[in-house]
Amino acid sequence: MNSKLKEAFRFCLVGGFATLLHYGLYWVLMQYINVNIAYAAGYILSFIANFYLTAYFTFRVAPSFKKAVGMGGAHLVNFLLHMGLLNLFLVMGIPEKWAPIPVFAIAIPVNFLLVRFVFKKRDR
Protein backbone atom coordinates (compact mmCIF):
# COMPACT_ATOMS: atom_id res chain seq x y z
CA MET A 1 0.00 0.00 0.00
CA ASN A 2 1.48 3.35 -0.96
CA SER A 3 1.98 6.16 1.55
CA LYS A 4 -0.97 8.24 0.32
CA LEU A 5 -3.35 5.30 0.76
CA LYS A 6 -1.97 4.62 4.24
CA GLU A 7 -2.39 8.29 5.07
CA ALA A 8 -5.99 8.25 3.80
CA PHE A 9 -6.68 5.10 5.86
CA ARG A 10 -5.28 6.72 9.03
CA PHE A 11 -7.30 9.84 8.24
CA CYS A 12 -10.43 7.68 8.03
CA LEU A 13 -9.68 6.10 11.41
CA VAL A 14 -9.08 9.45 13.08
CA GLY A 15 -11.99 11.03 11.25
CA GLY A 16 -14.24 8.14 12.23
CA PHE A 17 -13.30 8.57 15.87
CA ALA A 18 -13.76 12.35 15.73
CA THR A 19 -17.10 11.95 13.95
CA LEU A 20 -18.36 9.44 16.51
CA LEU A 21 -17.21 11.73 19.32
CA HIS A 22 -18.92 14.71 17.66
CA TYR A 23 -22.13 12.79 17.03
CA GLY A 24 -22.16 11.27 20.52
CA LEU A 25 -21.74 14.65 22.18
CA TYR A 26 -24.41 16.14 19.89
CA TRP A 27 -26.80 13.27 20.65
CA VAL A 28 -26.46 13.79 24.42
CA LEU A 29 -26.44 17.60 24.39
CA MET A 30 -29.42 17.99 22.03
CA GLN A 31 -31.56 16.49 24.79
CA TYR A 32 -30.87 19.57 26.90
CA ILE A 33 -29.94 22.50 24.66
CA ASN A 34 -30.63 23.95 21.21
CA VAL A 35 -29.49 21.63 18.40
CA ASN A 36 -27.20 24.26 16.84
CA ILE A 37 -25.43 24.85 20.15
CA ALA A 38 -25.21 21.10 20.80
CA TYR A 39 -23.78 20.54 17.33
CA ALA A 40 -21.25 23.36 17.72
CA ALA A 41 -20.12 22.14 21.16
CA GLY A 42 -19.63 18.62 19.84
CA TYR A 43 -17.72 19.98 16.87
CA ILE A 44 -15.35 22.05 19.01
CA LEU A 45 -14.54 19.22 21.41
CA SER A 46 -14.03 16.72 18.59
CA PHE A 47 -11.83 19.28 16.79
CA ILE A 48 -9.38 19.37 19.70
CA ALA A 49 -9.06 15.57 19.77
CA ASN A 50 -8.90 15.50 15.98
CA PHE A 51 -6.04 18.01 15.83
CA TYR A 52 -3.71 15.99 18.03
CA LEU A 53 -4.63 12.65 16.47
CA THR A 54 -4.25 14.09 12.97
CA ALA A 55 -0.81 15.45 13.75
CA TYR A 56 0.62 12.47 15.61
CA PHE A 57 -1.17 9.55 13.94
CA THR A 58 -2.45 10.55 10.51
CA PHE A 59 0.37 12.69 9.15
CA ARG A 60 3.05 11.77 11.72
CA VAL A 61 4.22 15.30 12.35
CA ALA A 62 4.58 17.31 15.52
CA PRO A 63 1.67 19.60 16.28
CA SER A 64 2.57 23.26 16.19
CA PHE A 65 0.87 26.57 16.68
CA LYS A 66 1.13 27.21 12.94
CA LYS A 67 -0.54 23.87 12.15
CA ALA A 68 -3.21 24.53 14.79
CA VAL A 69 -4.00 27.86 13.15
CA GLY A 70 -4.02 26.27 9.70
CA MET A 71 -6.23 23.40 10.81
CA GLY A 72 -8.41 25.89 12.68
CA GLY A 73 -8.88 27.84 9.43
CA ALA A 74 -9.66 24.66 7.51
CA HIS A 75 -12.10 23.63 10.20
CA LEU A 76 -13.72 27.06 10.25
CA VAL A 77 -14.62 26.56 6.60
CA ASN A 78 -15.68 23.01 7.41
CA PHE A 79 -17.71 24.15 10.45
CA LEU A 80 -19.62 26.67 8.35
CA LEU A 81 -20.30 23.94 5.80
CA HIS A 82 -21.50 21.65 8.61
CA MET A 83 -23.82 24.25 10.12
CA GLY A 84 -25.26 25.26 6.75
CA LEU A 85 -25.91 21.65 5.76
CA LEU A 86 -27.30 20.74 9.19
CA ASN A 87 -29.85 23.53 9.01
CA LEU A 88 -30.66 22.74 5.39
CA PHE A 89 -31.41 19.12 6.28
CA LEU A 90 -33.46 20.19 9.32
CA VAL A 91 -35.52 22.52 7.11
CA MET A 92 -35.97 19.64 4.67
CA GLY A 93 -37.61 17.69 7.50
CA ILE A 94 -34.87 15.27 8.46
CA PRO A 95 -35.22 14.54 12.22
CA GLU A 96 -32.73 16.30 14.50
CA LYS A 97 -31.11 13.07 15.64
CA TRP A 98 -30.43 11.91 12.06
CA ALA A 99 -29.67 15.20 10.27
CA PRO A 100 -25.92 15.05 11.04
CA ILE A 101 -25.48 11.80 9.09
CA PRO A 102 -25.79 13.32 5.57
CA VAL A 103 -23.80 16.34 6.80
CA PHE A 104 -20.89 14.06 7.68
CA ALA A 105 -21.12 12.28 4.32
CA ILE A 106 -20.66 15.57 2.47
CA ALA A 107 -18.33 17.50 4.78
CA ILE A 108 -15.79 14.81 5.70
CA PRO A 109 -14.25 14.45 2.20
CA VAL A 110 -14.01 18.24 1.93
CA ASN A 111 -12.33 18.35 5.33
CA PHE A 112 -9.75 15.73 4.30
CA LEU A 113 -8.59 17.86 1.40
CA LEU A 114 -8.36 21.01 3.52
CA VAL A 115 -6.55 19.35 6.45
CA ARG A 116 -4.17 17.43 4.22
CA PHE A 117 -3.12 20.72 2.64
CA VAL A 118 -2.38 22.20 6.08
CA PHE A 119 -0.35 19.24 7.35
CA LYS A 120 1.48 18.40 4.17
CA LYS A 121 2.44 21.97 3.27
CA ARG A 122 6.10 22.52 4.01
CA ASP A 123 6.84 24.74 7.00
CA ARG A 124 8.70 27.81 5.90
Coordinates of C-alpha atoms in Angstrom, one line a residue:
M1 CA 0.0 0.0 0.0
N2 CA 1.5 3.3 -1.0
S3 CA 2.0 6.2 1.5
K4 CA -1.0 8.2 0.3
L5 CA -3.3 5.3 0.8
K6 CA -2.0 4.6 4.2
E7 CA -2.4 8.3 5.1
A8 CA -6.0 8.2 3.8
F9 CA -6.7 5.1 5.9
R10 CA -5.3 6.7 9.0
F11 CA -7.3 9.8 8.2
C12 CA -10.4 7.7 8.0
L13 CA -9.7 6.1 11.4
V14 CA -9.1 9.5 13.1
G15 CA -12.0 11.0 11.2
G16 CA -14.2 8.1 12.2
F17 CA -13.3 8.6 15.9
A18 CA -13.8 12.4 15.7
T19 CA -17.1 11.9 14.0
L20 CA -18.4 9.4 16.5
L21 CA -17.2 11.7 19.3
H22 CA -18.9 14.7 17.7
Y23 CA -22.1 12.8 17.0
G24 CA -22.2 11.3 20.5
L25 CA -21.7 14.6 22.2
Y26 CA -24.4 16.1 19.9
W27 CA -26.8 13.3 20.7
V28 CA -26.5 13.8 24.4
L29 CA -26.4 17.6 24.4
M30 CA -29.4 18.0 22.0
Q31 CA -31.6 16.5 24.8
Y32 CA -30.9 19.6 26.9
I33 CA -29.9 22.5 24.7
N34 CA -30.6 24.0 21.2
V35 CA -29.5 21.6 18.4
N36 CA -27.2 24.3 16.8
I37 CA -25.4 24.9 20.1
A38 CA -25.2 21.1 20.8
Y39 CA -23.8 20.5 17.3
A40 CA -21.2 23.4 17.7
A41 CA -20.1 22.1 21.2
G42 CA -19.6 18.6 19.8
Y43 CA -17.7 20.0 16.9
I44 CA -15.4 22.1 19.0
L45 CA -14.5 19.2 21.4
S46 CA -14.0 16.7 18.6
F47 CA -11.8 19.3 16.8
I48 CA -9.4 19.4 19.7
A49 CA -9.1 15.6 19.8
N50 CA -8.9 15.5 16.0
F51 CA -6.0 18.0 15.8
Y52 CA -3.7 16.0 18.0
L53 CA -4.6 12.6 16.5
T54 CA -4.3 14.1 13.0
A55 CA -0.8 15.5 13.7
Y56 CA 0.6 12.5 15.6
F57 CA -1.2 9.6 13.9
T58 CA -2.5 10.5 10.5
F59 CA 0.4 12.7 9.2
R60 CA 3.1 11.8 11.7
V61 CA 4.2 15.3 12.4
A62 CA 4.6 17.3 15.5
P63 CA 1.7 19.6 16.3
S64 CA 2.6 23.3 16.2
F65 CA 0.9 26.6 16.7
K66 CA 1.1 27.2 12.9
K67 CA -0.5 23.9 12.2
A68 CA -3.2 24.5 14.8
V69 CA -4.0 27.9 13.1
G70 CA -4.0 26.3 9.7
M71 CA -6.2 23.4 10.8
G72 CA -8.4 25.9 12.7
G73 CA -8.9 27.8 9.4
A74 CA -9.7 24.7 7.5
H75 CA -12.1 23.6 10.2
L76 CA -13.7 27.1 10.3
V77 CA -14.6 26.6 6.6
N78 CA -15.7 23.0 7.4
F79 CA -17.7 24.1 10.5
L80 CA -19.6 26.7 8.3
L81 CA -20.3 23.9 5.8
H82 CA -21.5 21.7 8.6
M83 CA -23.8 24.3 10.1
G84 CA -25.3 25.3 6.8
L85 CA -25.9 21.7 5.8
L86 CA -27.3 20.7 9.2
N87 CA -29.9 23.5 9.0
L88 CA -30.7 22.7 5.4
F89 CA -31.4 19.1 6.3
L90 CA -33.5 20.2 9.3
V91 CA -35.5 22.5 7.1
M92 CA -36.0 19.6 4.7
G93 CA -37.6 17.7 7.5
I94 CA -34.9 15.3 8.5
P95 CA -35.2 14.5 12.2
E96 CA -32.7 16.3 14.5
K97 CA -31.1 13.1 15.6
W98 CA -30.4 11.9 12.1
A99 CA -29.7 15.2 10.3
P100 CA -25.9 15.1 11.0
I101 CA -25.5 11.8 9.1
P102 CA -25.8 13.3 5.6
V103 CA -23.8 16.3 6.8
F104 CA -20.9 14.1 7.7
A105 CA -21.1 12.3 4.3
I106 CA -20.7 15.6 2.5
A107 CA -18.3 17.5 4.8
I108 CA -15.8 14.8 5.7
P109 CA -14.3 14.4 2.2
V110 CA -14.0 18.2 1.9
N111 CA -12.3 18.4 5.3
F112 CA -9.7 15.7 4.3
L113 CA -8.6 17.9 1.4
L114 CA -8.4 21.0 3.5
V115 CA -6.6 19.4 6.4
R116 CA -4.2 17.4 4.2
F117 CA -3.1 20.7 2.6
V118 CA -2.4 22.2 6.1
F119 CA -0.4 19.2 7.4
K120 CA 1.5 18.4 4.2
K121 CA 2.4 22.0 3.3
R122 CA 6.1 22.5 4.0
D123 CA 6.8 24.7 7.0
R124 CA 8.7 27.8 5.9

